[in-house]
Short mmCIF file of N, CA and C in Angstrom, two decimals:
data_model
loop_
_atom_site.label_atom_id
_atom_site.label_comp_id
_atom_site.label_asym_id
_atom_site.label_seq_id
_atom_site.Cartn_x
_atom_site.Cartn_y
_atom_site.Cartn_z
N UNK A 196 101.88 65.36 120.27
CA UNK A 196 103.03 65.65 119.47
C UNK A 196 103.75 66.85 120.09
N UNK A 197 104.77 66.62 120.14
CA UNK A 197 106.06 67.67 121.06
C UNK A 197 106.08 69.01 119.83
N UNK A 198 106.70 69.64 120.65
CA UNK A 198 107.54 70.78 120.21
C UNK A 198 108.35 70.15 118.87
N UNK A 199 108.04 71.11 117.52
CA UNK A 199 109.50 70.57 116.79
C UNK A 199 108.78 69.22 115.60
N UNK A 200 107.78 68.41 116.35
CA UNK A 200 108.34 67.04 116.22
C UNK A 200 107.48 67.29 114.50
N UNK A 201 107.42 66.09 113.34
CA UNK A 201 107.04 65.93 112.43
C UNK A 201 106.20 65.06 112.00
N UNK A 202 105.15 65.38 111.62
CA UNK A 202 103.71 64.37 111.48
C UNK A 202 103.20 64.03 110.16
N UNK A 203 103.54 63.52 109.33
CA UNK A 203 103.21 63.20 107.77
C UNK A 203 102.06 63.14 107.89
N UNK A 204 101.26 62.82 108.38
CA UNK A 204 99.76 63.01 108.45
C UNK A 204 99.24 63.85 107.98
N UNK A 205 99.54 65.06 108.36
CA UNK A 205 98.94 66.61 108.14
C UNK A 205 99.28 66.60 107.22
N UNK A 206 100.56 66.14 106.43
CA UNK A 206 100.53 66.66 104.52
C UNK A 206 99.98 66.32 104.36
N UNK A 207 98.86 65.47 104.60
CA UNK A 207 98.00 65.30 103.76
C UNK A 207 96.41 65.45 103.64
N UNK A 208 96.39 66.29 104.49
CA UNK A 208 95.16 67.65 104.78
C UNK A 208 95.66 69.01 104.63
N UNK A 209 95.85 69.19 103.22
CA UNK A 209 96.27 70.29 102.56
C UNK A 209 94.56 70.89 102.04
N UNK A 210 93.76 71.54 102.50
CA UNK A 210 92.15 72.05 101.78
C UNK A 210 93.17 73.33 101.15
N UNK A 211 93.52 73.75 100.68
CA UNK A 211 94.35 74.66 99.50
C UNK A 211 93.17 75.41 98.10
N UNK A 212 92.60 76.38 98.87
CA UNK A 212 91.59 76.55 96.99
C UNK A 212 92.34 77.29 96.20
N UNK A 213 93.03 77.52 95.45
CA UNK A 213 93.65 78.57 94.51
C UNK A 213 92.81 79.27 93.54
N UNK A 214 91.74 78.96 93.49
CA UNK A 214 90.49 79.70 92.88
C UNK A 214 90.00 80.60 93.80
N UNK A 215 91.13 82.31 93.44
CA UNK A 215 90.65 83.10 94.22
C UNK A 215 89.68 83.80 93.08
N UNK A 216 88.82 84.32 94.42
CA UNK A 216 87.45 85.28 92.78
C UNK A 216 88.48 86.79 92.68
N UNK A 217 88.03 87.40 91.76
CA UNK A 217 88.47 88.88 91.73
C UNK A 217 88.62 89.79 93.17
N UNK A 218 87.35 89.82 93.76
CA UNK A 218 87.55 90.35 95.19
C UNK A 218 87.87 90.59 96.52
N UNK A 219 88.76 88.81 95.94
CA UNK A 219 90.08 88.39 97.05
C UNK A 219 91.09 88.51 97.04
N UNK A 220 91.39 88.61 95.43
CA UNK A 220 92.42 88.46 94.97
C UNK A 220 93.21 89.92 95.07
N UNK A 221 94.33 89.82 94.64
CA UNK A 221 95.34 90.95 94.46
C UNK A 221 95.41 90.95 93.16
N UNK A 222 95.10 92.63 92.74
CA UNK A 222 94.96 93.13 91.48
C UNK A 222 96.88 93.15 91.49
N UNK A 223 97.05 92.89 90.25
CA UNK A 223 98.88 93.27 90.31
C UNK A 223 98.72 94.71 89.27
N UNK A 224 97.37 94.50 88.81
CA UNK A 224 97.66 95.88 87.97
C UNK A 224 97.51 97.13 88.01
N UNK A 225 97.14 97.19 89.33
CA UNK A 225 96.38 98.07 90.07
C UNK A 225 97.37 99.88 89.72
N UNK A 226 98.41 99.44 89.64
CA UNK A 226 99.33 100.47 90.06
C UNK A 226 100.28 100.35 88.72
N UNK A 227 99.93 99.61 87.12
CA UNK A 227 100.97 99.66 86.46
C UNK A 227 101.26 101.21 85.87
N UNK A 228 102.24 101.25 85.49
CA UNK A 228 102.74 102.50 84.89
C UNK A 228 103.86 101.91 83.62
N UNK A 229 103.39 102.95 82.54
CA UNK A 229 104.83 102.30 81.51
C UNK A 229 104.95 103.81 81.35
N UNK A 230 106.04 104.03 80.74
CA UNK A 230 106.82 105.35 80.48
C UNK A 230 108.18 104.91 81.07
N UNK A 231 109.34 105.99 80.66
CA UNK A 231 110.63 105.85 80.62
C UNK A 231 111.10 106.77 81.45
N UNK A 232 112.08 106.47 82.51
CA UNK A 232 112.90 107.54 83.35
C UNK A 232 114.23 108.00 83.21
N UNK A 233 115.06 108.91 83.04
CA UNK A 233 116.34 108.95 82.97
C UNK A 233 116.74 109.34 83.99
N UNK A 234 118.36 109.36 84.25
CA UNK A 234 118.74 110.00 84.87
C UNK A 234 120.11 110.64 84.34
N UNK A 235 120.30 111.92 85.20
CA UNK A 235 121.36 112.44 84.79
C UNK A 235 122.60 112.83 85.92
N UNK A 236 123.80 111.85 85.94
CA UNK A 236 124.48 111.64 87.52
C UNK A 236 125.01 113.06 87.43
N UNK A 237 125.65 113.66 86.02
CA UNK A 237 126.79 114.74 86.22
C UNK A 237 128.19 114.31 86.70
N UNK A 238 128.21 113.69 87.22
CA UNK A 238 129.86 113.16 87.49
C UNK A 238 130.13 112.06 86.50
N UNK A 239 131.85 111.89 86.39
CA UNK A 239 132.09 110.67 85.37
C UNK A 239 132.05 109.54 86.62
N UNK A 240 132.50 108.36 85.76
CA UNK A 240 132.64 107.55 86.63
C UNK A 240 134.36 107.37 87.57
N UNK A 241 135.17 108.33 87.33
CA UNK A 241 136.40 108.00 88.23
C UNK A 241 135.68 109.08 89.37
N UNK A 242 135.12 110.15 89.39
CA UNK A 242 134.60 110.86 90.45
C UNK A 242 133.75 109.99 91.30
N UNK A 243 132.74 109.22 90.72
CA UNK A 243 132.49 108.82 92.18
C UNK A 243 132.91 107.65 92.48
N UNK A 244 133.76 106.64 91.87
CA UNK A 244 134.69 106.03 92.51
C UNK A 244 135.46 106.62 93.50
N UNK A 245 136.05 107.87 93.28
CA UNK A 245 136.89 108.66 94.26
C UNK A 245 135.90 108.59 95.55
N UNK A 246 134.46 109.61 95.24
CA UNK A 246 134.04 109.53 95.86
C UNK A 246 133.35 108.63 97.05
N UNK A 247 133.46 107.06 96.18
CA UNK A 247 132.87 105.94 97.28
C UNK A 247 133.79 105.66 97.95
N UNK A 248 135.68 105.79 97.48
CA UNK A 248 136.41 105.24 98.15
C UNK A 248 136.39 105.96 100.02
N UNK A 249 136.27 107.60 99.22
CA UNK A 249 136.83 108.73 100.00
C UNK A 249 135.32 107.92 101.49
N UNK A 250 134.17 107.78 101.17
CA UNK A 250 133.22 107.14 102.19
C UNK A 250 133.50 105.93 102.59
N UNK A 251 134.61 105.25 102.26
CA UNK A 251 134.22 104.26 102.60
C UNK A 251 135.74 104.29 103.76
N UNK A 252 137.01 104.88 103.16
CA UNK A 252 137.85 105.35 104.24
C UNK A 252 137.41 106.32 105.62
N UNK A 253 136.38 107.04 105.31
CA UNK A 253 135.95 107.44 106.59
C UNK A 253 135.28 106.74 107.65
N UNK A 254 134.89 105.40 107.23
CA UNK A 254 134.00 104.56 108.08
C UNK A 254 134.94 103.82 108.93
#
């Protein structure tokens, strides 16, 4: 079989286990965090409009 070419055959030697154990797997929770962040910009919003225009005329 060439470069490229396409073999229906092989779909259908898929060995696929999705039964990973715990110690294979990827914890997703490893790293959760809940709590709330704010932020505070200080400018309104026509300032940094000004301001994105004023960057974007310099480019």
């Amino acid at each position: 079989m060439g470069f490229g070419s396409y073999d229906e055959s092989e779909q259908d030697n898929n060995d696929y286990d999705a039964d990973l154990d715990d110690e294979n797997g990827v914890n997703t929770e490893e790293n959760s965090h809940e709590g709330k962040v704010d932020f505070e910009i200080g400018a309104s919003n026509d300032e940094l409009l000004d301001r994105l225009q004023d960057i974007k005329d310099n480019n």
